[in-house]
PDB file of C-alpha atoms in Angstrom:
ATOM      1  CA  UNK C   6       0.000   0.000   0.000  1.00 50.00           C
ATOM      2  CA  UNK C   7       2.551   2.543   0.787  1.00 52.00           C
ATOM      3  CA  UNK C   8       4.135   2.163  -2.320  1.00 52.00           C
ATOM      4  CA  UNK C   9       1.198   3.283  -4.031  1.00 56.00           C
ATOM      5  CA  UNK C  10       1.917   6.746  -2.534  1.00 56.00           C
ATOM      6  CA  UNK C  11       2.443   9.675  -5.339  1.00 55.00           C
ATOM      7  CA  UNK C  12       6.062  10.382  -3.388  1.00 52.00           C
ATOM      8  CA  UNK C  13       7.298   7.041  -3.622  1.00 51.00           C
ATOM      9  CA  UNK C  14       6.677   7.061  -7.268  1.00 51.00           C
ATOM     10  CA  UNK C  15       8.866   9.800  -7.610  1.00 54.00           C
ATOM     11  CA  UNK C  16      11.771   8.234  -5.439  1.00 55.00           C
ATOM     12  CA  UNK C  17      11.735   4.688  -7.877  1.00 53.00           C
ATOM     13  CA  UNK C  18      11.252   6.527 -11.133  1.00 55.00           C
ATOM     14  CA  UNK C  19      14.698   9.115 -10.032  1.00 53.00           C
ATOM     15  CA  UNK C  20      16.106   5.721  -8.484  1.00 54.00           C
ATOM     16  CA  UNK C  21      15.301   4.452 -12.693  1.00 56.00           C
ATOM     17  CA  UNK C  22      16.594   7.312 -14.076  1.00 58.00           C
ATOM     18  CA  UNK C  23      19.977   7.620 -12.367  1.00 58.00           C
ATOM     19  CA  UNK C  24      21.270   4.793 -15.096  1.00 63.00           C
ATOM     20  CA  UNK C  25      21.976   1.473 -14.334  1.00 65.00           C
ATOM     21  CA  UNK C  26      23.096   0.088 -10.979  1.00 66.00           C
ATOM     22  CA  UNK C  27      26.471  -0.479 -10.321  1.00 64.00           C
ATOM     23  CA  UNK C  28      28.205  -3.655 -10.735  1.00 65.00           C
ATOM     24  CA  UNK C  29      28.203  -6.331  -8.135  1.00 70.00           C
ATOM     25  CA  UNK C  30      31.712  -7.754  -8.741  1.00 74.00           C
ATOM     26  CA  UNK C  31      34.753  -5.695  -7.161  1.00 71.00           C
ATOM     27  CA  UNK C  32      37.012  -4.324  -9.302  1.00 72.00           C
ATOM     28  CA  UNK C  33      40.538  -6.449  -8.998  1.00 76.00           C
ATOM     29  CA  UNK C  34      43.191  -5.005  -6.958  1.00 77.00           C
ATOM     30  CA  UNK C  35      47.157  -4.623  -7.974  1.00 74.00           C
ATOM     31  CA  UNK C  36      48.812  -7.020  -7.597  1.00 77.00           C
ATOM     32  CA  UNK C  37      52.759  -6.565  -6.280  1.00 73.00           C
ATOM     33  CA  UNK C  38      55.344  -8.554  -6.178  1.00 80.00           C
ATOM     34  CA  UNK C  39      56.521 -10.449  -2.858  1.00 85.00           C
ATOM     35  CA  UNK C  40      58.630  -9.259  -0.588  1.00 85.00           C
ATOM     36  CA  UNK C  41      60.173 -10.237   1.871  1.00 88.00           C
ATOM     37  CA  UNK C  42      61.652  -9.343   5.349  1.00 89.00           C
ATOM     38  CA  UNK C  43      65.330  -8.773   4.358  1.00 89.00           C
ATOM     39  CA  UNK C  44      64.218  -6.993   1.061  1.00 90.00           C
ATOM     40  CA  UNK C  45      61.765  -4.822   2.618  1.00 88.00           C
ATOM     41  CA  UNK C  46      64.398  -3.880   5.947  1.00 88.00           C
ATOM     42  CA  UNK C  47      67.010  -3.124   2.653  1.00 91.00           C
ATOM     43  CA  UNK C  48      64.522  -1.208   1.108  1.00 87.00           C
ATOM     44  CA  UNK C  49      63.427   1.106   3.860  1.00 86.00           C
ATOM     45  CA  UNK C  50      66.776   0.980   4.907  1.00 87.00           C
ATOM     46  CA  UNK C  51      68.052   2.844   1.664  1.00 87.00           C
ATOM     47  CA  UNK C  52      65.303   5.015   1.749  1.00 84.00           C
ATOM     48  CA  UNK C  53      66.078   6.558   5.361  1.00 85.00           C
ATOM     49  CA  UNK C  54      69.200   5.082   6.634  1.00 87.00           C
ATOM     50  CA  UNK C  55      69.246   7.673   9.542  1.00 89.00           C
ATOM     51  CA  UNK C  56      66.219   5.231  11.569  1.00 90.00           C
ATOM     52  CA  UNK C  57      68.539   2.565  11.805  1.00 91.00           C
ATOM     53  CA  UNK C  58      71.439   4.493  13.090  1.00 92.00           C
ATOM     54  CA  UNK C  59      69.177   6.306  15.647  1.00 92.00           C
ATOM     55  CA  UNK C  60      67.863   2.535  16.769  1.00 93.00           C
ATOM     56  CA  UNK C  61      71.417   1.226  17.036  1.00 94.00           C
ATOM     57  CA  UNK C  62      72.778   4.513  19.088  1.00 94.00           C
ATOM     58  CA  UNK C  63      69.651   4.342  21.185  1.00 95.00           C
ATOM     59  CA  UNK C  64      70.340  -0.120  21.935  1.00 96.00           C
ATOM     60  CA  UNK C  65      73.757   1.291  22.427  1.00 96.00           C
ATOM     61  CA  UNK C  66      73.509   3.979  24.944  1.00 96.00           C
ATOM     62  CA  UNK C  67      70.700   1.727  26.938  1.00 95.00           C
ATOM     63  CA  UNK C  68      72.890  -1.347  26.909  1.00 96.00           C
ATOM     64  CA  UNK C  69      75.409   0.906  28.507  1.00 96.00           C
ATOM     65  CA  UNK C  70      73.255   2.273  30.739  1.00 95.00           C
ATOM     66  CA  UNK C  71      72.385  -0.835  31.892  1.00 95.00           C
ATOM     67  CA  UNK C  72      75.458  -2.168  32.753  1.00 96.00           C
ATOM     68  CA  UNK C  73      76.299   0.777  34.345  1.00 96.00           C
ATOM     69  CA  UNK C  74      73.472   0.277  36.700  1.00 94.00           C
ATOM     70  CA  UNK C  75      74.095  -3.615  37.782  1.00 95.00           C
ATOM     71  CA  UNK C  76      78.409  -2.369  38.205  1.00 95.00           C
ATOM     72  CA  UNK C  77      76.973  -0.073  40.793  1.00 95.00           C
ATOM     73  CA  UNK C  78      77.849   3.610  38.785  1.00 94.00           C
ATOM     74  CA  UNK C  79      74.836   5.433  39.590  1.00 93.00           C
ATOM     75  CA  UNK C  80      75.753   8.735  38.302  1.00 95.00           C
ATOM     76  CA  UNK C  81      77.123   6.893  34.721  1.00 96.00           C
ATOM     77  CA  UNK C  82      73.598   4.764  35.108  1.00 95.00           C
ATOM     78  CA  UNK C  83      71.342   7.999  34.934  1.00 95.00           C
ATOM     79  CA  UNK C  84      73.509   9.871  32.396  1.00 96.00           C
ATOM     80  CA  UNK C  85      73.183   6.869  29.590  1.00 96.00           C
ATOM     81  CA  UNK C  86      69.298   6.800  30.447  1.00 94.00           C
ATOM     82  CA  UNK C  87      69.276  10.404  29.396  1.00 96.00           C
ATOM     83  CA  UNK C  88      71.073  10.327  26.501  1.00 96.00           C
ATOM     84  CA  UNK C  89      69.079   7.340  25.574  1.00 95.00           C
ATOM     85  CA  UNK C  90      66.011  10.025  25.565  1.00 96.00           C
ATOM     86  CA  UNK C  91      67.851  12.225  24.011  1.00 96.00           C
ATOM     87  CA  UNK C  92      68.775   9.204  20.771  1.00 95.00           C
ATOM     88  CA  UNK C  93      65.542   7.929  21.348  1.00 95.00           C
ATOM     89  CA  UNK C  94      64.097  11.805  20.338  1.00 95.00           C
ATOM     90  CA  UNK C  95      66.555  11.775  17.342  1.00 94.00           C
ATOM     91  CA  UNK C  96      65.498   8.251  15.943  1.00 94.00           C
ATOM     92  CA  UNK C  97      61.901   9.726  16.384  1.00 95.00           C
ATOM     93  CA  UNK C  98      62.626  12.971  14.578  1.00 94.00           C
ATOM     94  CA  UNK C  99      64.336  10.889  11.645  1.00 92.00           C
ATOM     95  CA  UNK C 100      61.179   8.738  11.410  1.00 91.00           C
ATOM     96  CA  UNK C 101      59.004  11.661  11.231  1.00 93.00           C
ATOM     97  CA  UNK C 102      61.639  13.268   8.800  1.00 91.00           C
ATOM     98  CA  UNK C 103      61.578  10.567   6.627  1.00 88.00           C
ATOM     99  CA  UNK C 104      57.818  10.754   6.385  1.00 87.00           C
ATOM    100  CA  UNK C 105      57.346  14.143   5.356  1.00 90.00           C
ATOM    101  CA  UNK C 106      60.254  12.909   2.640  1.00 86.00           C
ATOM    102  CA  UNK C 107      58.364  10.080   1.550  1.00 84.00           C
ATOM    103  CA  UNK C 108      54.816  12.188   1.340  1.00 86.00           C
ATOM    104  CA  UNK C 109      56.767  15.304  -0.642  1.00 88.00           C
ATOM    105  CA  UNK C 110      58.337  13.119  -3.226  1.00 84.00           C
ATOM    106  CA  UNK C 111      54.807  10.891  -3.507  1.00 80.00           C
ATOM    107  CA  UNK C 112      52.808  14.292  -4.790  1.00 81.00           C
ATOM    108  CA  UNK C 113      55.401  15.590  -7.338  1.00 74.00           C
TER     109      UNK C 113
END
């Protein structure tokens, strides 16, 4: 009954006019080659090579830091867990650097 309504008429006959209906079937999506770990870690690597350098400073000064801590050097202890901050903040900054890179050369 409430289709015989004169507004529902208009509603199917602009739903008829709009063309035909889209089609059910997704279009495919591209396809890339695999990749895997080592390729992908060379890859990004080449692409920012200042991440992994932050990473291995930051392992570096913490490993340090904490075997500074179980020797008993206090003061040495809490000066490697600042600088790790402090190479932590640099790795961070080359990430986001490397971002803005990536997103700058993607538009042109």
């Amino acid at each position: 009954r409430w289709l015989r309504q004169p507004g529902w008429a208009a509603v199917v006959t602009l739903a008829m006019a709009a063309g035909p209906s889209p089609p059910l079937e997704p279009s495919p999506l591209p396809t890339f080659p695999e990749e895997g770990f080592g390729e992908k870690f060379l890859r990004k690597t080449r692409e920012n090579p200042v991440v992994p350098l932050g990473c291995l400073c930051t392992v570096g000064v913490l490993t340090y830091g904490l075997l500074s801590f179980k020797k008993g050097n206090t003061r040495r202890s809490q000066l490697m867990m600042r600088a790790r901050v402090v190479a932590q903040g640099f790795t961070f900054a080359a990430l986001l650097g490397g971002m803005v890179a990536t997103a700058i050369k993607s538009r042109q």
